[in-house]
Short mmCIF file of C-alpha atoms (C1' of nucleotides) in Angstrom, two decimals:
data_model
loop_
_atom_site.label_atom_id
_atom_site.label_comp_id
_atom_site.label_asym_id
_atom_site.label_seq_id
_atom_site.Cartn_x
_atom_site.Cartn_y
_atom_site.Cartn_z
CA MET A 1 -8.53 -2.45 26.38
CA THR A 2 -8.70 -3.05 22.67
CA GLN A 3 -6.86 -0.04 21.33
CA GLN A 4 -7.73 1.26 17.93
CA LEU A 5 -4.40 2.11 16.38
CA PRO A 6 -3.27 2.15 12.77
CA ILE A 7 -0.77 -0.54 11.94
CA THR A 8 1.97 2.06 11.88
CA GLY A 9 1.26 2.62 15.56
CA PHE A 10 1.75 -1.05 16.30
CA ILE A 11 4.93 -1.05 14.30
CA VAL A 12 6.29 1.76 16.43
CA LEU A 13 5.27 -0.03 19.61
CA GLY A 14 6.83 -3.24 18.37
CA LEU A 15 10.10 -1.61 17.46
CA LEU A 16 10.29 0.04 20.87
CA ALA A 17 9.55 -3.30 22.47
CA LEU A 18 12.33 -5.03 20.54
CA ASN A 19 14.94 -2.30 20.59
CA GLY A 20 14.37 -0.47 23.85
CA GLU A 21 14.53 3.28 24.17
CA GLN A 22 14.79 5.10 20.84
CA SER A 23 14.31 8.53 19.34
CA GLY A 24 12.01 9.25 16.43
CA TYR A 25 14.99 9.41 14.18
CA GLU A 26 16.31 6.06 15.27
CA LEU A 27 12.88 4.54 14.92
CA ARG A 28 12.73 5.67 11.35
CA LYS A 29 15.90 3.76 10.66
CA SER A 30 14.67 0.70 12.51
CA ALA A 31 11.48 0.80 10.51
CA HIS A 32 13.51 0.77 7.36
CA ALA A 33 14.27 -2.88 7.92
CA LEU A 34 10.61 -3.66 7.33
CA LYS A 35 10.57 -2.44 3.76
CA TYR A 36 11.06 -5.86 2.19
CA PHE A 37 7.82 -7.26 3.53
CA TYR A 38 5.98 -4.23 4.82
CA TRP A 39 6.53 -0.75 3.44
CA SER A 40 8.43 1.57 5.66
CA PRO A 41 6.40 4.46 7.10
CA ALA A 42 7.41 8.07 6.51
CA GLN A 43 9.20 9.95 9.24
CA SER A 44 6.31 12.25 9.94
CA GLN A 45 4.06 9.29 10.52
CA ILE A 46 6.40 7.93 13.11
CA TYR A 47 6.36 11.22 14.95
CA ARG A 48 2.60 11.36 14.76
CA GLU A 49 2.28 7.86 16.17
CA LEU A 50 4.72 8.64 18.95
CA ARG A 51 2.64 11.62 20.00
CA ARG A 52 -0.53 9.57 19.85
CA LEU A 53 0.99 6.70 21.79
CA GLU A 54 2.32 9.00 24.45
CA LYS A 55 -1.04 10.66 24.84
CA ALA A 56 -2.62 7.25 25.20
CA GLY A 57 -0.13 6.35 27.93
CA LEU A 58 1.45 3.52 25.98
CA VAL A 59 4.90 5.03 25.73
CA GLU A 60 6.81 7.57 27.77
CA SER A 61 9.56 9.94 26.76
CA ARG A 62 12.39 11.91 28.23
CA HIS A 63 14.09 14.93 26.84
CA ILE A 64 17.84 14.89 26.26
CA GLU A 65 19.85 18.02 25.65
CA GLN A 66 22.77 17.64 23.31
CA GLU A 67 25.43 20.15 22.54
CA GLY A 68 26.08 21.00 18.95
CA LYS A 69 23.04 18.96 17.92
CA PRO A 70 19.34 19.55 18.26
CA ASP A 71 17.86 18.19 21.45
CA LYS A 72 16.23 14.84 21.20
CA GLN A 73 13.47 12.88 22.79
CA LEU A 74 13.87 9.27 23.69
CA PHE A 75 10.80 7.07 23.81
CA LYS A 76 10.30 3.94 25.83
CA ILE A 77 7.39 1.53 25.77
CA LYS A 78 5.34 1.29 28.96
CA LYS A 79 3.79 -1.81 30.46
CA ALA A 80 0.39 -0.91 29.11
CA GLY A 81 1.94 -0.39 25.69
CA LEU A 82 3.54 -3.80 25.70
CA ALA A 83 0.26 -5.37 26.70
CA VAL A 84 -1.59 -3.63 23.88
CA PHE A 85 1.10 -4.62 21.43
CA LYS A 86 1.08 -8.26 22.43
CA GLN A 87 -2.66 -8.38 22.24
CA TRP A 88 -2.53 -7.10 18.68
CA LEU A 89 0.27 -9.49 17.84
CA ASN A 90 -1.58 -12.55 19.06
CA HIS A 91 -4.95 -11.52 17.82
CA GLN A 92 -6.27 -13.34 14.76
CA ASP A 93 -7.44 -10.61 12.53
CA LEU A 94 -5.07 -10.38 9.61
CA PRO A 95 -5.88 -7.66 7.14
CA PRO A 96 -5.37 -8.83 3.58
CA MET A 97 -1.95 -8.75 2.02
CA ILE A 98 -1.55 -5.77 -0.26
CA ILE A 99 0.57 -5.73 -3.37
CA LYS A 100 1.23 -2.76 -5.56
CA HIS A 101 3.18 -4.08 -8.47
CA PRO A 102 3.70 -1.31 -11.00
CA ILE A 103 5.05 -3.64 -13.65
CA MET A 104 2.09 -5.97 -13.56
CA LEU A 105 -0.20 -2.98 -13.62
CA LYS A 106 1.42 -1.65 -16.76
CA LEU A 107 1.47 -5.07 -18.35
CA TYR A 108 -2.23 -5.41 -17.70
CA PHE A 109 -2.72 -2.46 -20.02
CA GLY A 110 -0.11 -3.91 -22.37
CA GLU A 111 -2.19 -3.79 -25.51
CA LEU A 112 -2.01 0.00 -25.30
CA SER A 113 1.76 0.24 -24.94
CA ASP A 114 4.80 -0.39 -27.09
CA ARG A 115 6.58 -3.66 -27.00
CA LYS A 116 9.90 -1.89 -26.74
CA ALA A 117 8.85 0.04 -23.66
CA GLN A 118 7.55 -3.14 -22.04
CA ILE A 119 10.81 -4.94 -22.58
CA GLU A 120 12.79 -1.98 -21.32
CA MET A 121 10.70 -1.80 -18.14
CA LEU A 122 11.07 -5.45 -17.38
CA GLY A 123 14.79 -5.12 -17.83
CA GLN A 124 14.89 -2.31 -15.31
CA PHE A 125 12.79 -4.27 -12.90
CA ILE A 126 15.06 -7.27 -13.15
CA LYS A 127 18.12 -5.16 -12.51
CA ARG A 128 16.50 -3.62 -9.48
CA TYR A 129 15.47 -6.94 -8.05
CA GLN A 130 18.88 -8.41 -8.56
CA ASP A 131 20.21 -5.62 -6.38
CA SER A 132 17.57 -6.33 -3.73
CA LEU A 133 18.53 -9.95 -3.76
CA ALA A 134 22.17 -9.08 -3.25
CA GLU A 135 21.29 -6.81 -0.31
CA LEU A 136 19.16 -9.49 1.26
CA ALA A 137 21.89 -12.06 0.83
CA ILE A 138 24.23 -9.82 2.77
CA VAL A 139 21.67 -9.29 5.51
CA GLN A 140 21.19 -13.03 5.72
CA GLU A 141 24.87 -13.69 6.00
CA PHE A 142 25.24 -11.34 8.91
CA MET A 143 22.54 -13.02 10.90
CA SER A 144 22.97 -16.65 10.04
CA GLU A 145 24.79 -17.49 13.26
CA ASP A 146 22.73 -15.74 15.88
CA PRO A 147 20.01 -18.03 17.27
CA ASP A 148 18.43 -14.98 18.85
CA GLN A 149 17.36 -13.80 15.46
CA PHE A 150 15.26 -16.77 14.56
CA PHE A 151 12.27 -14.70 13.47
CA LYS A 152 14.23 -12.09 11.61
CA ALA A 153 15.96 -14.88 9.77
CA LEU A 154 12.58 -16.33 8.90
CA VAL A 155 11.33 -13.18 7.27
CA VAL A 156 14.61 -12.58 5.50
CA GLU A 157 14.35 -16.06 4.11
CA TRP A 158 10.86 -15.29 2.95
CA GLY A 159 12.15 -12.08 1.36
CA ILE A 160 14.86 -13.89 -0.54
CA HIS A 161 12.51 -16.50 -1.79
CA HIS A 162 9.98 -13.89 -2.79
CA THR A 163 12.58 -11.86 -4.65
CA GLU A 164 13.90 -14.89 -6.48
CA THR A 165 10.41 -15.79 -7.59
CA GLU A 166 9.78 -12.27 -8.84
CA LEU A 167 13.00 -12.42 -10.83
CA LEU A 168 12.10 -15.74 -12.36
CA MET A 169 8.65 -14.55 -13.35
CA ALA A 170 9.98 -11.34 -14.81
CA GLN A 171 12.50 -13.24 -16.89
CA LYS A 172 9.87 -15.64 -18.09
CA ILE A 173 7.58 -12.81 -19.13
CA LEU A 174 10.45 -10.96 -20.77
CA LYS A 175 11.16 -13.99 -22.88
CA LYS A 176 7.55 -14.29 -23.94
CA LEU A 177 7.51 -10.67 -25.00
CA GLN A 178 10.72 -10.99 -26.95
CA ASP A 179 9.64 -14.17 -28.73
CA GLY A 180 5.98 -13.41 -29.33
CA MET B 1 1.88 17.70 -21.39
CA THR B 2 3.24 15.66 -18.54
CA GLN B 3 0.19 15.35 -16.34
CA GLN B 4 0.71 14.90 -12.66
CA LEU B 5 -1.89 12.36 -11.68
CA PRO B 6 -1.91 9.80 -8.89
CA ILE B 7 -1.67 6.25 -10.11
CA THR B 8 -5.33 5.78 -9.35
CA GLY B 9 -6.03 8.41 -11.99
CA PHE B 10 -4.07 6.48 -14.56
CA ILE B 11 -5.87 3.32 -13.59
CA VAL B 12 -9.21 4.99 -14.25
CA LEU B 13 -7.98 6.32 -17.59
CA GLY B 14 -6.65 2.92 -18.54
CA LEU B 15 -9.84 1.12 -17.66
CA LEU B 16 -11.85 3.59 -19.71
CA ALA B 17 -9.42 3.10 -22.57
CA LEU B 18 -9.78 -0.67 -22.44
CA ASN B 19 -13.47 -0.95 -21.68
CA GLY B 20 -15.03 2.07 -23.35
CA GLU B 21 -17.75 4.14 -21.75
CA GLN B 22 -18.42 3.27 -18.12
CA SER B 23 -20.06 4.68 -15.02
CA GLY B 24 -18.25 5.13 -11.72
CA TYR B 25 -19.96 2.08 -10.41
CA GLU B 26 -18.88 -0.06 -13.32
CA LEU B 27 -15.36 1.27 -13.04
CA ARG B 28 -15.22 0.16 -9.47
CA LYS B 29 -16.02 -3.34 -10.55
CA SER B 30 -13.51 -3.22 -13.37
CA ALA B 31 -10.88 -2.00 -10.94
CA HIS B 32 -11.62 -4.99 -8.81
CA ALA B 33 -9.82 -7.20 -11.28
CA LEU B 34 -6.59 -5.47 -10.37
CA LYS B 35 -6.58 -6.57 -6.78
CA TYR B 36 -4.27 -9.52 -7.28
CA PHE B 37 -1.36 -7.41 -8.40
CA TYR B 38 -2.39 -3.89 -7.55
CA TRP B 39 -4.77 -3.08 -4.74
CA SER B 40 -8.17 -2.01 -5.85
CA PRO B 41 -9.02 1.64 -5.15
CA ALA B 42 -12.01 2.60 -3.01
CA GLN B 43 -15.16 3.77 -4.73
CA SER B 44 -14.83 7.31 -3.52
CA GLN B 45 -11.39 7.56 -5.01
CA ILE B 46 -12.69 6.54 -8.38
CA TYR B 47 -15.30 9.27 -8.23
CA ARG B 48 -12.71 11.78 -7.16
CA GLU B 49 -10.43 10.85 -10.04
CA LEU B 50 -13.30 11.01 -12.51
CA ARG B 51 -14.07 14.55 -11.44
CA ARG B 52 -10.43 15.51 -11.65
CA LEU B 53 -9.99 13.92 -15.05
CA GLU B 54 -13.07 15.61 -16.42
CA LYS B 55 -11.91 18.98 -15.16
CA ALA B 56 -8.57 18.38 -16.84
CA GLY B 57 -10.32 17.58 -20.11
CA LEU B 58 -9.10 14.00 -20.25
CA VAL B 59 -12.50 12.36 -20.05
CA GLU B 60 -16.02 13.46 -20.91
CA SER B 61 -19.31 12.39 -19.45
CA ARG B 62 -22.97 12.26 -20.29
CA HIS B 63 -25.90 12.04 -17.97
CA ILE B 64 -28.37 9.20 -18.30
CA GLU B 65 -31.75 9.19 -16.62
CA GLN B 66 -33.00 5.85 -15.45
CA GLU B 67 -36.40 5.01 -14.12
CA GLY B 68 -36.59 3.22 -10.82
CA LYS B 69 -32.84 3.65 -10.34
CA PRO B 70 -30.70 6.63 -9.54
CA ASP B 71 -29.49 8.53 -12.59
CA LYS B 72 -26.04 7.71 -13.75
CA GLN B 73 -23.17 9.34 -15.50
CA LEU B 74 -21.20 7.57 -18.17
CA PHE B 75 -17.59 8.51 -18.71
CA LYS B 76 -15.57 8.19 -21.87
CA ILE B 77 -11.89 8.82 -22.42
CA LYS B 78 -10.99 11.69 -24.74
CA LYS B 79 -8.13 11.82 -27.23
CA ALA B 80 -6.05 13.92 -24.89
CA GLY B 81 -6.73 11.43 -22.12
CA LEU B 82 -5.57 8.51 -24.20
CA ALA B 83 -2.42 10.40 -25.10
CA VAL B 84 -1.67 11.14 -21.47
CA PHE B 85 -2.34 7.56 -20.50
CA LYS B 86 -0.09 6.11 -23.17
CA GLN B 87 2.66 8.48 -22.26
CA TRP B 88 2.51 7.30 -18.68
CA LEU B 89 2.31 3.68 -19.79
CA ASN B 90 5.41 3.89 -21.94
CA HIS B 91 7.37 6.08 -19.63
CA GLN B 92 10.19 4.44 -17.72
CA ASP B 93 9.67 5.58 -14.23
CA LEU B 94 8.49 2.65 -12.19
CA PRO B 95 7.76 3.41 -8.58
CA PRO B 96 8.97 0.62 -6.30
CA MET B 97 6.84 -2.42 -5.72
CA ILE B 98 5.06 -2.21 -2.41
CA ILE B 99 4.18 -5.18 -0.26
CA LYS B 100 2.24 -5.09 2.94
CA HIS B 101 2.39 -8.57 4.26
CA PRO B 102 0.71 -8.70 7.67
CA ILE B 103 1.92 -12.20 8.40
CA MET B 104 5.55 -11.43 7.81
CA LEU B 105 5.17 -8.28 9.88
CA LYS B 106 3.82 -10.24 12.80
CA LEU B 107 6.44 -12.92 12.39
CA TYR B 108 9.13 -10.27 12.49
CA PHE B 109 8.01 -9.54 16.02
CA GLY B 110 7.65 -13.24 16.67
CA GLU B 111 9.73 -13.38 19.83
CA LEU B 112 7.01 -11.35 21.51
CA SER B 113 4.11 -13.57 20.49
CA ASP B 114 2.85 -17.03 21.30
CA ARG B 115 3.77 -19.96 19.19
CA LYS B 116 0.18 -21.11 19.13
CA ALA B 117 -1.05 -17.80 17.75
CA GLN B 118 1.66 -17.83 15.09
CA ILE B 119 0.67 -21.26 13.91
CA GLU B 120 -2.99 -20.36 13.90
CA MET B 121 -2.34 -17.27 11.82
CA LEU B 122 -0.30 -19.11 9.26
CA GLY B 123 -3.06 -21.67 8.97
CA GLN B 124 -5.58 -18.95 8.26
CA PHE B 125 -3.30 -17.37 5.72
CA ILE B 126 -2.83 -20.66 3.93
CA LYS B 127 -6.54 -21.25 3.76
CA ARG B 128 -7.11 -17.80 2.37
CA TYR B 129 -4.46 -18.17 -0.26
CA GLN B 130 -5.76 -21.54 -1.32
CA ASP B 131 -9.06 -19.83 -2.04
CA SER B 132 -7.32 -17.11 -4.03
CA LEU B 133 -5.53 -19.73 -6.03
CA ALA B 134 -8.80 -21.47 -6.82
CA GLU B 135 -10.34 -18.18 -7.95
CA LEU B 136 -7.38 -17.40 -10.13
CA ALA B 137 -7.48 -20.83 -11.66
CA ILE B 138 -11.07 -20.23 -12.69
CA VAL B 139 -10.22 -16.85 -14.16
CA GLN B 140 -7.42 -18.43 -16.10
CA GLU B 141 -9.63 -21.15 -17.47
CA PHE B 142 -12.11 -18.63 -18.83
CA MET B 143 -9.51 -16.73 -20.74
CA SER B 144 -7.16 -19.40 -21.94
CA GLU B 145 -8.56 -19.46 -25.48
CA ASP B 146 -8.88 -15.80 -26.34
CA PRO B 147 -5.72 -14.51 -28.05
CA ASP B 148 -6.99 -10.99 -27.45
CA GLN B 149 -6.32 -11.35 -23.78
CA PHE B 150 -2.64 -11.99 -24.08
CA PHE B 151 -1.69 -9.42 -21.45
CA LYS B 152 -4.41 -10.27 -19.02
CA ALA B 153 -3.36 -13.87 -19.27
CA LEU B 154 0.20 -12.82 -18.52
CA VAL B 155 -0.70 -11.09 -15.29
CA VAL B 156 -3.02 -13.88 -14.24
CA GLU B 157 -0.18 -16.29 -14.77
CA TRP B 158 2.00 -14.09 -12.63
CA GLY B 159 -0.71 -14.03 -9.99
CA ILE B 160 -0.99 -17.78 -9.90
CA HIS B 161 2.70 -18.24 -9.65
CA HIS B 162 2.94 -15.63 -6.95
CA THR B 163 0.15 -17.21 -4.95
CA GLU B 164 1.66 -20.66 -5.24
CA THR B 165 4.95 -19.35 -3.99
CA GLU B 166 3.31 -17.65 -1.04
CA LEU B 167 1.59 -20.88 -0.15
CA LEU B 168 4.80 -22.85 -0.34
CA MET B 169 6.64 -20.37 1.84
CA ALA B 170 3.85 -20.27 4.38
CA GLN B 171 3.82 -24.04 4.61
CA LYS B 172 7.55 -24.17 4.99
CA ILE B 173 7.49 -21.61 7.78
CA LEU B 174 4.58 -23.37 9.44
CA LYS B 175 6.59 -26.56 9.50
CA LYS B 176 9.57 -24.80 11.04
CA LEU B 177 7.40 -23.36 13.76
CA GLN B 178 5.77 -26.68 14.51
CA ASP B 179 9.05 -28.55 14.62
CA GLY B 180 11.22 -25.96 16.36
"C1'" DA C 1 -41.01 -9.82 5.89
"C1'" DC C 2 -36.44 -9.45 6.12
"C1'" DT C 3 -31.73 -9.77 4.51
"C1'" DG C 4 -28.61 -8.91 1.32
"C1'" DC C 5 -26.94 -7.17 -2.77
"C1'" DC C 6 -27.45 -4.21 -7.10
"C1'" DA C 7 -26.71 0.52 -8.32
"C1'" DT C 8 -25.69 5.30 -7.72
"C1'" DG C 9 -23.12 8.46 -5.42
"C1'" DT C 10 -21.36 12.02 -1.29
"C1'" DA C 11 -19.29 13.57 3.22
"C1'" DA C 12 -16.24 13.24 6.86
"C1'" DC C 13 -12.30 11.34 8.58
"C1'" DT C 14 -7.57 9.15 8.86
"C1'" DA C 15 -3.29 7.74 6.86
"C1'" DG C 16 0.58 8.79 4.26
"C1'" DT C 17 3.72 11.95 1.45
"C1'" DT C 18 6.47 15.96 0.39
"C1'" DA C 19 8.70 19.79 1.48
"C1'" DC C 20 10.85 22.56 4.64
"C1'" DA C 21 13.94 24.26 8.73
"C1'" DT C 22 18.24 24.07 11.40
"C1'" DG C 23 22.88 23.10 12.21
"C1'" DA C 24 27.06 19.75 12.65
"C1'" DT C 25 30.24 16.70 10.40
"C1'" DT C 26 32.44 14.20 6.70
"C1'" DG C 27 34.14 13.20 1.98
"C1'" DG C 28 35.83 14.66 -2.44
"C1'" DC D 1 34.49 25.01 -0.23
"C1'" DC D 2 30.51 22.55 -1.62
"C1'" DA D 3 27.56 18.60 -1.52
"C1'" DA D 4 25.99 14.88 0.99
"C1'" DT D 5 24.58 12.90 5.09
"C1'" DC D 6 23.70 12.74 10.04
"C1'" DA D 7 20.30 14.30 13.26
"C1'" DT D 8 16.25 16.42 14.90
"C1'" DG D 9 11.79 17.58 13.97
"C1'" DT D 10 7.20 20.40 11.93
"C1'" DA D 11 3.69 22.08 8.47
"C1'" DA D 12 0.98 21.63 4.58
"C1'" DC D 13 -0.91 18.78 1.32
"C1'" DT D 14 -2.76 14.54 -1.09
"C1'" DA D 15 -4.34 9.90 -1.08
"C1'" DG D 16 -7.16 6.49 0.73
"C1'" DT D 17 -10.90 4.64 4.02
"C1'" DT D 18 -15.30 4.36 6.29
"C1'" DA D 19 -19.71 5.43 6.82
"C1'" DC D 20 -23.79 7.05 5.08
"C1'" DA D 21 -28.07 7.91 1.88
"C1'" DT D 22 -31.51 6.21 -1.39
"C1'" DG D 23 -34.37 2.88 -3.40
"C1'" DG D 24 -35.31 -1.39 -6.22
"C1'" DC D 25 -35.32 -6.29 -6.73
"C1'" DA D 26 -34.23 -11.24 -5.68
"C1'" DG D 27 -33.83 -15.00 -2.72
"C1'" DT D 28 -35.38 -17.65 1.67
#
DNA sequence: ACTGCCATGTAACTAGTTACATGATTGG
DNA sequence: CCAATCATGTAACTAGTTACATGGCAGT
């Protein structure tokens, strides 16, 4: 029963497993929490995966009529879906980590760009990452008590550490550019 | 003249700008160097971008016949291409950094997986990253003298630091999992 | 002799993004 | 009252991946 799903499919399964019954719209928001360590899929991808998963018998849905709002469909993971998800989760296969770091990319081509522009970009990056760090700190605060959230706390901790390191590196490079 | 190219297109332009005339095959290898900070595009994408860039008049090509090997096409950046590339390079627009970290993703769902599998995975990850670090150290050694490679040295330094941090975090998390 | 990798590229498929459509409610 | 955001989703497009095709040469 080794299902061949894209990772986005497993993400959807996993979120349904953790959160219970959700609509496509709610799933999109849940998926948003992943953005710090795993980019957040587009809405239309979530819908596509839901359709695929339902066709494969891994999730089931029911239709809810709402007044004043568009109808919605709530999805729930099925036993088979949970089994497939857990198998993926425990399986040792680990695709490589992917980084797309626009700043490093532009710095790589640095001999073709202006020093001023480089410094400006790094400044922007630093500002942005300081904001991320602040957001993450808030997230961390709100979960620090709950022992239920052990794993979420782990990844948030990773995120904070990662962000701090990025900031440090960016500042170090900025200094080099300003001095040299 | 604001060209609307995918980043892969700019990468191809930039590599041609840095390295001079190259074939698609050679470009693929050049692009490989980016993998530590910006995932390396697939071969077929490079060919697609080359065709697009040529049609847009940003690169030009000449056909070379080779005996015993398939013919090849060498591509060279044109003035207009260099202009477009530099404009992109200096422009402050910075798409967000994207991370796809399979380990963190799986840890996020950790309450649904087995402790043993988690530990195993982290071990694998650590091994892999130790190898990366070794590779990067070698790269760094070979460029440390050349003052021409200032920017490449910068990003390699970033890569090393990043990799070290990942290793540290992974080890820390591993310890938590083993103890808890 | 076979396996794997150098070297060139193309074709077919899948994943992911962007833009749109509809209508309610809330904030300025 | 107008813009933004909640809420639901679909359609059309672009980017990115995988698999294939061809043939030489080098190592075991």
